[in-house]
PDB file of C-alpha atoms and ligand atoms in Angstrom:
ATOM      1  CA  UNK A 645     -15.453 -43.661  81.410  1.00 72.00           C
ATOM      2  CA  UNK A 646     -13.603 -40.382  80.764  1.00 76.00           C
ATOM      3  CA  UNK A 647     -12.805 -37.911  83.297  1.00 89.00           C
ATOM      4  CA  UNK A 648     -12.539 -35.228  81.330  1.00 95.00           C
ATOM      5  CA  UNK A 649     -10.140 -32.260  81.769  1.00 97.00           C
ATOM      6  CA  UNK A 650      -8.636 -31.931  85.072  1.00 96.00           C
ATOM      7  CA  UNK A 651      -8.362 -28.958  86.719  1.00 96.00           C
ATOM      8  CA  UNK A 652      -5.984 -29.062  89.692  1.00 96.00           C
ATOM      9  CA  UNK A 653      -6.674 -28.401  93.291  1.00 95.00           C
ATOM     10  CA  UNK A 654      -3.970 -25.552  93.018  1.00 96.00           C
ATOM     11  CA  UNK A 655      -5.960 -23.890  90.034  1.00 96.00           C
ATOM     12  CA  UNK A 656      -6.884 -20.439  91.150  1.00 95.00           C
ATOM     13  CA  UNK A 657      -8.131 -19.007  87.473  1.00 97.00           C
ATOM     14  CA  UNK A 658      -7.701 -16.296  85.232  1.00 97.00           C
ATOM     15  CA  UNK A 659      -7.614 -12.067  86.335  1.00 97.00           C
ATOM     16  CA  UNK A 660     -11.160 -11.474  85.537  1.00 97.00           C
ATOM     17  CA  UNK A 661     -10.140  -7.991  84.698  1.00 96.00           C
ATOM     18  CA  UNK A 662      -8.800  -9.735  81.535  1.00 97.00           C
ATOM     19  CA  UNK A 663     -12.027 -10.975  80.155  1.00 97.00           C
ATOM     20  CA  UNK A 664     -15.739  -9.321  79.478  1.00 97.00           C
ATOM     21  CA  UNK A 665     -17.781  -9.436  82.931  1.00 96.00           C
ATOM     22  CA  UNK A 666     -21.545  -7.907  83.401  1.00 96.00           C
ATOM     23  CA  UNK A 667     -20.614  -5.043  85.716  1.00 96.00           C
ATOM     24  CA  UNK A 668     -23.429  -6.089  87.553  1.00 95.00           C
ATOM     25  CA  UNK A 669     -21.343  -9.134  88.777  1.00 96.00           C
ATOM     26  CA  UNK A 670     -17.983  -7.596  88.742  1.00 95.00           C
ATOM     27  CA  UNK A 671     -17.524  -7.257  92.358  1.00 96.00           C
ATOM     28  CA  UNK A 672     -18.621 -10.275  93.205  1.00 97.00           C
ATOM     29  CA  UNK A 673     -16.531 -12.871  91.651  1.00 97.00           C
ATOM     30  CA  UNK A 674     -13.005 -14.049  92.313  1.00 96.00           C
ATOM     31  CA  UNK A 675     -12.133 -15.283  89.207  1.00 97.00           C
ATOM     32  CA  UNK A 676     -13.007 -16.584  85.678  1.00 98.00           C
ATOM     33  CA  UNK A 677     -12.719 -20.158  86.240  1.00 97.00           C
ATOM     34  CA  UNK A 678     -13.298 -21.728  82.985  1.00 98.00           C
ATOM     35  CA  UNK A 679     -13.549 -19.254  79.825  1.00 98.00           C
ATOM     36  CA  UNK A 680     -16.853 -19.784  77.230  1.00 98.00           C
ATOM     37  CA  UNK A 681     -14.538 -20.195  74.760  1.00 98.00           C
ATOM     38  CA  UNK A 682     -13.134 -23.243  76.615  1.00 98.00           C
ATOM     39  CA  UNK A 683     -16.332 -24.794  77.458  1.00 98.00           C
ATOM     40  CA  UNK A 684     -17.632 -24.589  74.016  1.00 98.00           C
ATOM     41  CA  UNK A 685     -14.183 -26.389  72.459  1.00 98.00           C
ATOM     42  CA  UNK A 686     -14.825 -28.989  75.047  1.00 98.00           C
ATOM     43  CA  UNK A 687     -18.541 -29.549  74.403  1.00 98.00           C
ATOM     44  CA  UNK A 688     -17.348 -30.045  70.739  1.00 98.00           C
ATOM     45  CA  UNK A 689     -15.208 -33.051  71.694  1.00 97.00           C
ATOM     46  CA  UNK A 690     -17.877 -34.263  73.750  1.00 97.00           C
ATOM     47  CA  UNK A 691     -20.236 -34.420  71.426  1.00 96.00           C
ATOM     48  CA  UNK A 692     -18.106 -36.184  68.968  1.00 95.00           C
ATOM     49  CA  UNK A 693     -16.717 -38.663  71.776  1.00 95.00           C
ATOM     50  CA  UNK A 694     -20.803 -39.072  72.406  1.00 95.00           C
ATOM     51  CA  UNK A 695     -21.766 -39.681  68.461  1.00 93.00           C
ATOM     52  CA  UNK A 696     -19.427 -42.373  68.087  1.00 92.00           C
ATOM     53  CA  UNK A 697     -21.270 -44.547  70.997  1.00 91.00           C
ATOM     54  CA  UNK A 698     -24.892 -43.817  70.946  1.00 87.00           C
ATOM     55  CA  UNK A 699     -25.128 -46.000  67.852  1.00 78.00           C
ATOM     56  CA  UNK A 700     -27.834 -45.278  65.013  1.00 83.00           C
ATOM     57  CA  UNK A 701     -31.308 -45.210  67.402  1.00 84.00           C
ATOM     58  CA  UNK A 702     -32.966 -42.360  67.808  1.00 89.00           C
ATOM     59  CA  UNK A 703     -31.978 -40.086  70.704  1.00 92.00           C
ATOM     60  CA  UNK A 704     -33.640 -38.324  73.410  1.00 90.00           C
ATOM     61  CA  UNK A 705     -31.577 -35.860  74.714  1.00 94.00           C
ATOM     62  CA  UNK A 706     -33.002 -35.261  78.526  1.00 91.00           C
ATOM     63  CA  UNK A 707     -32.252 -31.467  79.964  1.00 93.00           C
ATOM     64  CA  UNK A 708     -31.933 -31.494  83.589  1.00 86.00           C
ATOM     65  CA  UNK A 709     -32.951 -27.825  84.448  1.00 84.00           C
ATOM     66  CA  UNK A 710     -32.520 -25.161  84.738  1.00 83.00           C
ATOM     67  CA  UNK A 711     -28.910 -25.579  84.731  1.00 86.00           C
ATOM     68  CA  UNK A 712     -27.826 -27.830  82.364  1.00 90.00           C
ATOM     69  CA  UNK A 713     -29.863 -25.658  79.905  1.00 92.00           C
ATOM     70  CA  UNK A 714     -26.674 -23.859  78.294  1.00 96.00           C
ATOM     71  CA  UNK A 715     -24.885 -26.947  78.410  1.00 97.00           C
ATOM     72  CA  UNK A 716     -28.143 -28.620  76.631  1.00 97.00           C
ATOM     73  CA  UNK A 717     -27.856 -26.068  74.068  1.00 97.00           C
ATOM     74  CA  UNK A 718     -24.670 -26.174  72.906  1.00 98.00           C
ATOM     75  CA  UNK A 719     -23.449 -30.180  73.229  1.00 98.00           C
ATOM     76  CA  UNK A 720     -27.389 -30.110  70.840  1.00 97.00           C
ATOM     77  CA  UNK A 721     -25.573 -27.434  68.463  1.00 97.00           C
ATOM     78  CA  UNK A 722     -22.570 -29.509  67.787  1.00 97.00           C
ATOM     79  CA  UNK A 723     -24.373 -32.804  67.727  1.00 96.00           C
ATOM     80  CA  UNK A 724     -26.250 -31.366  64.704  1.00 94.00           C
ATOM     81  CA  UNK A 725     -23.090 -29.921  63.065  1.00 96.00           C
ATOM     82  CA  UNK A 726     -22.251 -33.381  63.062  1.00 94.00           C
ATOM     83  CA  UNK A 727     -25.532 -34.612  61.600  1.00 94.00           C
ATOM     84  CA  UNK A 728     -25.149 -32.037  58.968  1.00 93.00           C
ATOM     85  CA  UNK A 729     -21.835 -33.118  57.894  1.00 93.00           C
ATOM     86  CA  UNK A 730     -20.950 -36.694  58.754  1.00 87.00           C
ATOM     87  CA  UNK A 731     -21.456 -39.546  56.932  1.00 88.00           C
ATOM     88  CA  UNK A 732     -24.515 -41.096  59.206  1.00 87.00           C
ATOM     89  CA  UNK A 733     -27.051 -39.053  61.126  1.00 91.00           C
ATOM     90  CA  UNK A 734     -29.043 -39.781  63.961  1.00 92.00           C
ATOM     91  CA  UNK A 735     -32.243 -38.362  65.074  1.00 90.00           C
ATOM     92  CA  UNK A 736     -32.691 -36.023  68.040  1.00 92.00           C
ATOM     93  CA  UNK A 737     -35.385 -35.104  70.100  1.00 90.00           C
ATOM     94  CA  UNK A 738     -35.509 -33.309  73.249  1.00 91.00           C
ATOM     95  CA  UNK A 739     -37.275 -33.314  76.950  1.00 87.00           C
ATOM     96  CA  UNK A 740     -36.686 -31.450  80.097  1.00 88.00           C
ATOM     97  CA  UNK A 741     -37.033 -34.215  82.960  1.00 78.00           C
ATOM     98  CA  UNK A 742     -40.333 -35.014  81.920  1.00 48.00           C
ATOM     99  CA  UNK A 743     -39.962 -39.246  81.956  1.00 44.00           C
ATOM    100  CA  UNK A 744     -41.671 -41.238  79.220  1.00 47.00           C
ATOM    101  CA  UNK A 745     -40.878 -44.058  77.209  1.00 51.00           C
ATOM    102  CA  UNK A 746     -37.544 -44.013  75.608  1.00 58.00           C
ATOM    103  CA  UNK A 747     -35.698 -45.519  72.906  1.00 69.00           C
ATOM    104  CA  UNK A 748     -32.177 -44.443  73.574  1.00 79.00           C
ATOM    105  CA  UNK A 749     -31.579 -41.594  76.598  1.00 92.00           C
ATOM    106  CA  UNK A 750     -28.630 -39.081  76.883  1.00 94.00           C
ATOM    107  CA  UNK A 751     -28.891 -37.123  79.974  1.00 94.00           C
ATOM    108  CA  UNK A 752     -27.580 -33.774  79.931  1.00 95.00           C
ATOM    109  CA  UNK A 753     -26.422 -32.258  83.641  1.00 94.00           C
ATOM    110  CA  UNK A 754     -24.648 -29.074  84.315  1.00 94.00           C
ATOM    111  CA  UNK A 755     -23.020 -30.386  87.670  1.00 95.00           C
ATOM    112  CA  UNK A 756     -22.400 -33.549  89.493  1.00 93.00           C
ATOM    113  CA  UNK A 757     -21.246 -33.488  93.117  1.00 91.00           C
ATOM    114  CA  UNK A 758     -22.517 -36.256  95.713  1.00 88.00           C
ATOM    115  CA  UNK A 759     -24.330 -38.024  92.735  1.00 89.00           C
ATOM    116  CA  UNK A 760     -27.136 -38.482  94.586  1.00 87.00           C
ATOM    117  CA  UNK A 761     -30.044 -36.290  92.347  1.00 84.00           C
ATOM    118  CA  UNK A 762     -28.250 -38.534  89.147  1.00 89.00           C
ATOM    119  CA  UNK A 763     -28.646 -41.757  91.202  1.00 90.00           C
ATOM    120  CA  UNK A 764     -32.849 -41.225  92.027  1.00 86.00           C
ATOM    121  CA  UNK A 765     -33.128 -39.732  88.401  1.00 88.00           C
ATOM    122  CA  UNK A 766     -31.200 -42.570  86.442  1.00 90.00           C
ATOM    123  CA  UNK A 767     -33.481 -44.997  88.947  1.00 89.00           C
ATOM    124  CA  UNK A 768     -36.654 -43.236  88.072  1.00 84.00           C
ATOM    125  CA  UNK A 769     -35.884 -43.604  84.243  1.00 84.00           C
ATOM    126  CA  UNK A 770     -35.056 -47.026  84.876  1.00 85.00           C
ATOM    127  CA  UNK A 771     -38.720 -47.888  85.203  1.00 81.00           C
ATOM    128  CA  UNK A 772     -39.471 -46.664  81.856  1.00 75.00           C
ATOM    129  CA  UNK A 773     -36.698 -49.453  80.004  1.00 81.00           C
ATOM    130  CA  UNK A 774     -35.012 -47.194  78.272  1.00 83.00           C
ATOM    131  CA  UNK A 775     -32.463 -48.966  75.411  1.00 85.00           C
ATOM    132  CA  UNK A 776     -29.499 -47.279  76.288  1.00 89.00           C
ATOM    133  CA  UNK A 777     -29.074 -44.745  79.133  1.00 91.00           C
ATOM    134  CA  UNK A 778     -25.667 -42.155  78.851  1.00 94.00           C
ATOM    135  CA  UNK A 779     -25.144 -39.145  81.078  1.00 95.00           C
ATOM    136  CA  UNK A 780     -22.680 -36.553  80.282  1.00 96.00           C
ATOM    137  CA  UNK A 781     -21.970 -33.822  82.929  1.00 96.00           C
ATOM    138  CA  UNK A 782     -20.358 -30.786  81.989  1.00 97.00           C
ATOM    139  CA  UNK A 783     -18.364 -30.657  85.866  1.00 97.00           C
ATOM    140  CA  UNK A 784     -17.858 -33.021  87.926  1.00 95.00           C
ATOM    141  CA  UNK A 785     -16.605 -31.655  91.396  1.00 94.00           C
ATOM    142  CA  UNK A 786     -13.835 -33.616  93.060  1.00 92.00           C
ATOM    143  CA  UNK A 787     -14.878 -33.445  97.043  1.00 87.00           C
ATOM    144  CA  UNK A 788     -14.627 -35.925  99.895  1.00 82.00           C
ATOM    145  CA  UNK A 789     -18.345 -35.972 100.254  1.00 75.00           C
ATOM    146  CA  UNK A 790     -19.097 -37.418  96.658  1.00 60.00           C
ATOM    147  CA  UNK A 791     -19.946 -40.762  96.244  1.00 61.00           C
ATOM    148  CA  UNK A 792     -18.501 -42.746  93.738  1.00 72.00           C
ATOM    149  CA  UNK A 793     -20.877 -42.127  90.822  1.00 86.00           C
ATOM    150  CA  UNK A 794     -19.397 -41.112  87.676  1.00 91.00           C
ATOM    151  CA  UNK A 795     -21.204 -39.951  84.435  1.00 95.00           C
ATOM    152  CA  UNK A 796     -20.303 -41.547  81.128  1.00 96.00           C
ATOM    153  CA  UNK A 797     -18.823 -38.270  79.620  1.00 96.00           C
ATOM    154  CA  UNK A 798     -17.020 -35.316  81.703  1.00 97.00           C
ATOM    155  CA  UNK A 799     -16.595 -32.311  80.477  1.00 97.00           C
ATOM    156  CA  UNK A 800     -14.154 -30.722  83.304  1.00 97.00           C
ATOM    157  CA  UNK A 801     -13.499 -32.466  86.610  1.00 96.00           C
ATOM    158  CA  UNK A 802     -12.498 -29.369  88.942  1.00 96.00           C
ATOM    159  CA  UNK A 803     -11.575 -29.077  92.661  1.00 95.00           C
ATOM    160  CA  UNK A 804     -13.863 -28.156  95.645  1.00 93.00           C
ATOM    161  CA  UNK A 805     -15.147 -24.559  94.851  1.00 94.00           C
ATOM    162  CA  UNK A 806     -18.217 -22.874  94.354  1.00 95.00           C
ATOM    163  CA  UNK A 807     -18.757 -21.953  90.852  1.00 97.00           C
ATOM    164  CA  UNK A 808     -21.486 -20.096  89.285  1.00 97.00           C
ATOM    165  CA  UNK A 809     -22.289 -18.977  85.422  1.00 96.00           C
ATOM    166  CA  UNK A 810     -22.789 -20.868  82.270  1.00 95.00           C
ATOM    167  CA  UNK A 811     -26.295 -21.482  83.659  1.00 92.00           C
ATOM    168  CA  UNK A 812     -24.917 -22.375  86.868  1.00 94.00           C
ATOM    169  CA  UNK A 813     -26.814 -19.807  89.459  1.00 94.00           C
ATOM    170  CA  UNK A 814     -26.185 -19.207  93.410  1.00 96.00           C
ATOM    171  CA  UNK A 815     -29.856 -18.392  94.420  1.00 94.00           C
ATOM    172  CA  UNK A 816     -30.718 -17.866  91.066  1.00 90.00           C
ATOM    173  CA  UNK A 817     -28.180 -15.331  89.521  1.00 93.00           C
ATOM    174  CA  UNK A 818     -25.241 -15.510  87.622  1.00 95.00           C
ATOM    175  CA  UNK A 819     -26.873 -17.449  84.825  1.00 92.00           C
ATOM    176  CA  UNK A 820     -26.494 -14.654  82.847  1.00 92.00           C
ATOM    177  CA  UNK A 821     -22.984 -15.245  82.696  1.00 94.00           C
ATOM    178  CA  UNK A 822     -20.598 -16.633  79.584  1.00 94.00           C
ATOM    179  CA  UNK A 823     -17.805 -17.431  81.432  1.00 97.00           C
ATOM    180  CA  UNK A 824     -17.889 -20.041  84.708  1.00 98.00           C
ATOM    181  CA  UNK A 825     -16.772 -18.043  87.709  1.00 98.00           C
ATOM    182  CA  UNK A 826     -15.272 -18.538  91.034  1.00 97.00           C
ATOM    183  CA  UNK A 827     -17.849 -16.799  93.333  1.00 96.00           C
ATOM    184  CA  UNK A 828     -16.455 -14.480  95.876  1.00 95.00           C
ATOM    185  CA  UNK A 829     -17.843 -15.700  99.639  1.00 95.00           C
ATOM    186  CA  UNK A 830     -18.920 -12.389 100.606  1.00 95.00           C
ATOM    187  CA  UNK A 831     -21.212 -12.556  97.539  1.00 96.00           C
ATOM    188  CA  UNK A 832     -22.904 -15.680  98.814  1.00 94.00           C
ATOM    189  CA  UNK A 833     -24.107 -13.140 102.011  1.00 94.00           C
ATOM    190  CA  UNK A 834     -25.345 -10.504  98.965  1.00 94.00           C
ATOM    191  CA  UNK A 835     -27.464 -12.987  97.392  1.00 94.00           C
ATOM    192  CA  UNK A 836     -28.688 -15.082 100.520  1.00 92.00           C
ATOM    193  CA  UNK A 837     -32.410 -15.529 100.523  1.00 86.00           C
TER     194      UNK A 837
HETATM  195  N1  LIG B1794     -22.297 -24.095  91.600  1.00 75.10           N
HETATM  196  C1  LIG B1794     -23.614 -24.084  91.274  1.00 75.10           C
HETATM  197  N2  LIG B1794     -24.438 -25.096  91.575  1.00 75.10           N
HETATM  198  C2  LIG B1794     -23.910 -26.160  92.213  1.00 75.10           C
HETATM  199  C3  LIG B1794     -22.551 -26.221  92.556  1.00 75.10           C
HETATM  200  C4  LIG B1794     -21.699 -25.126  92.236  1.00 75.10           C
HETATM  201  O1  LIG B1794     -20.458 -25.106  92.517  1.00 75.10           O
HETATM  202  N3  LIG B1794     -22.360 -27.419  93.172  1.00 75.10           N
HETATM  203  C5  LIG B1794     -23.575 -28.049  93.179  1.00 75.10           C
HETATM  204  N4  LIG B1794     -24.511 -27.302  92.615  1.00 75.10           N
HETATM  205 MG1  LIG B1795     -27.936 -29.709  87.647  1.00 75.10          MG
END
């Protein structure tokens, strides 16, 4: 089990004035955390690291919305570069949390931090005897409250902060952003419900 690319506690990001921001948003974040460009290079990895041990079955690749649905979209995009060009293929279908009967289940998260939603889903799929059940996480958040679940793959293990974009929302906004963000905590009073 991977733990992906550590980010350090003392990791503060890059001057957001560097990179292209919705203005909308502007004033509320603190910094660009972890550039597109990064996260998609990752993903690539990820899903080549994720190829080589799923085997031949068939695959279900299981969204866990709303958001893991970037995430979901592009680890599927470079799983079926690889299908296109490698020398085996495998078969891919897709679901968003709805469980059935599976043959082999890849489980596609945005975030993990206690572990605890993973834990009841991977226990609720378990009653469906799936093959093979593998759960990559794009983050993993290191804090002293998480339990000691792990997913199979990790993207980016990164410190105790709030982060938001990439599909990853605070109250809903700031999925409509590219870039994974460092939210400013005066925003969090903005966009309190
Ligand atoms: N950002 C968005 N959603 C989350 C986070 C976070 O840092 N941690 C758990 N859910
Ligand atoms: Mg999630």
């Amino acid at each position: 089990m991977a733990r992906g690319l550590q980010i350090s506690d003392e990791e503060s990001g890059y001057n957001k004035n560097l990179f292209c921001i919705p203005k909308h948003y502007e004033e509320d974040l603190e910094t660009v955390f972890i550039p597109h460009g990064l996260i998609l290079d990752r993903t690539e990895r990820l899903a080549r690291d994720i190829m080589q041990d799923m085997g031949s079955h068939h695959i279900v690749a299981l969204c866990v919305l709303k958001g893991g649905y970037k995430f979901f979209a592009d680890l599927l995009d470079h799983i079926k570069a690889l299908n296109r060009n490698g020398d085996k293929s495998v078969p891919i279908t897709v679901d968003f949390v709805i469980i059935k009967s599976y043959c082999n289940v890849l489980v596609v998260e945005d975030i993990i931090e206690t572990g605890r939603t993973m834990k009841a889903l991977l226990s609720k799929l378990k009653d469906n005897e799936p093959k093979m059940v593998k759960v990559v996480s794009l983050l993993v958040k290191r804090t002293h409250r998480s339990p000691s679940y792990r997913p199979d793959y990790t993207g980016f293990e990164i410190p105790d902060k709030f982060v938001v974009g990439y599909a990853l929302d605070y109250n809903e906004y700031f999925r409509d952003l590219n870039h994974i963000c460092i939210l400013k905590e005066k925003a969090k009073e903005k966009y309190r419900i």
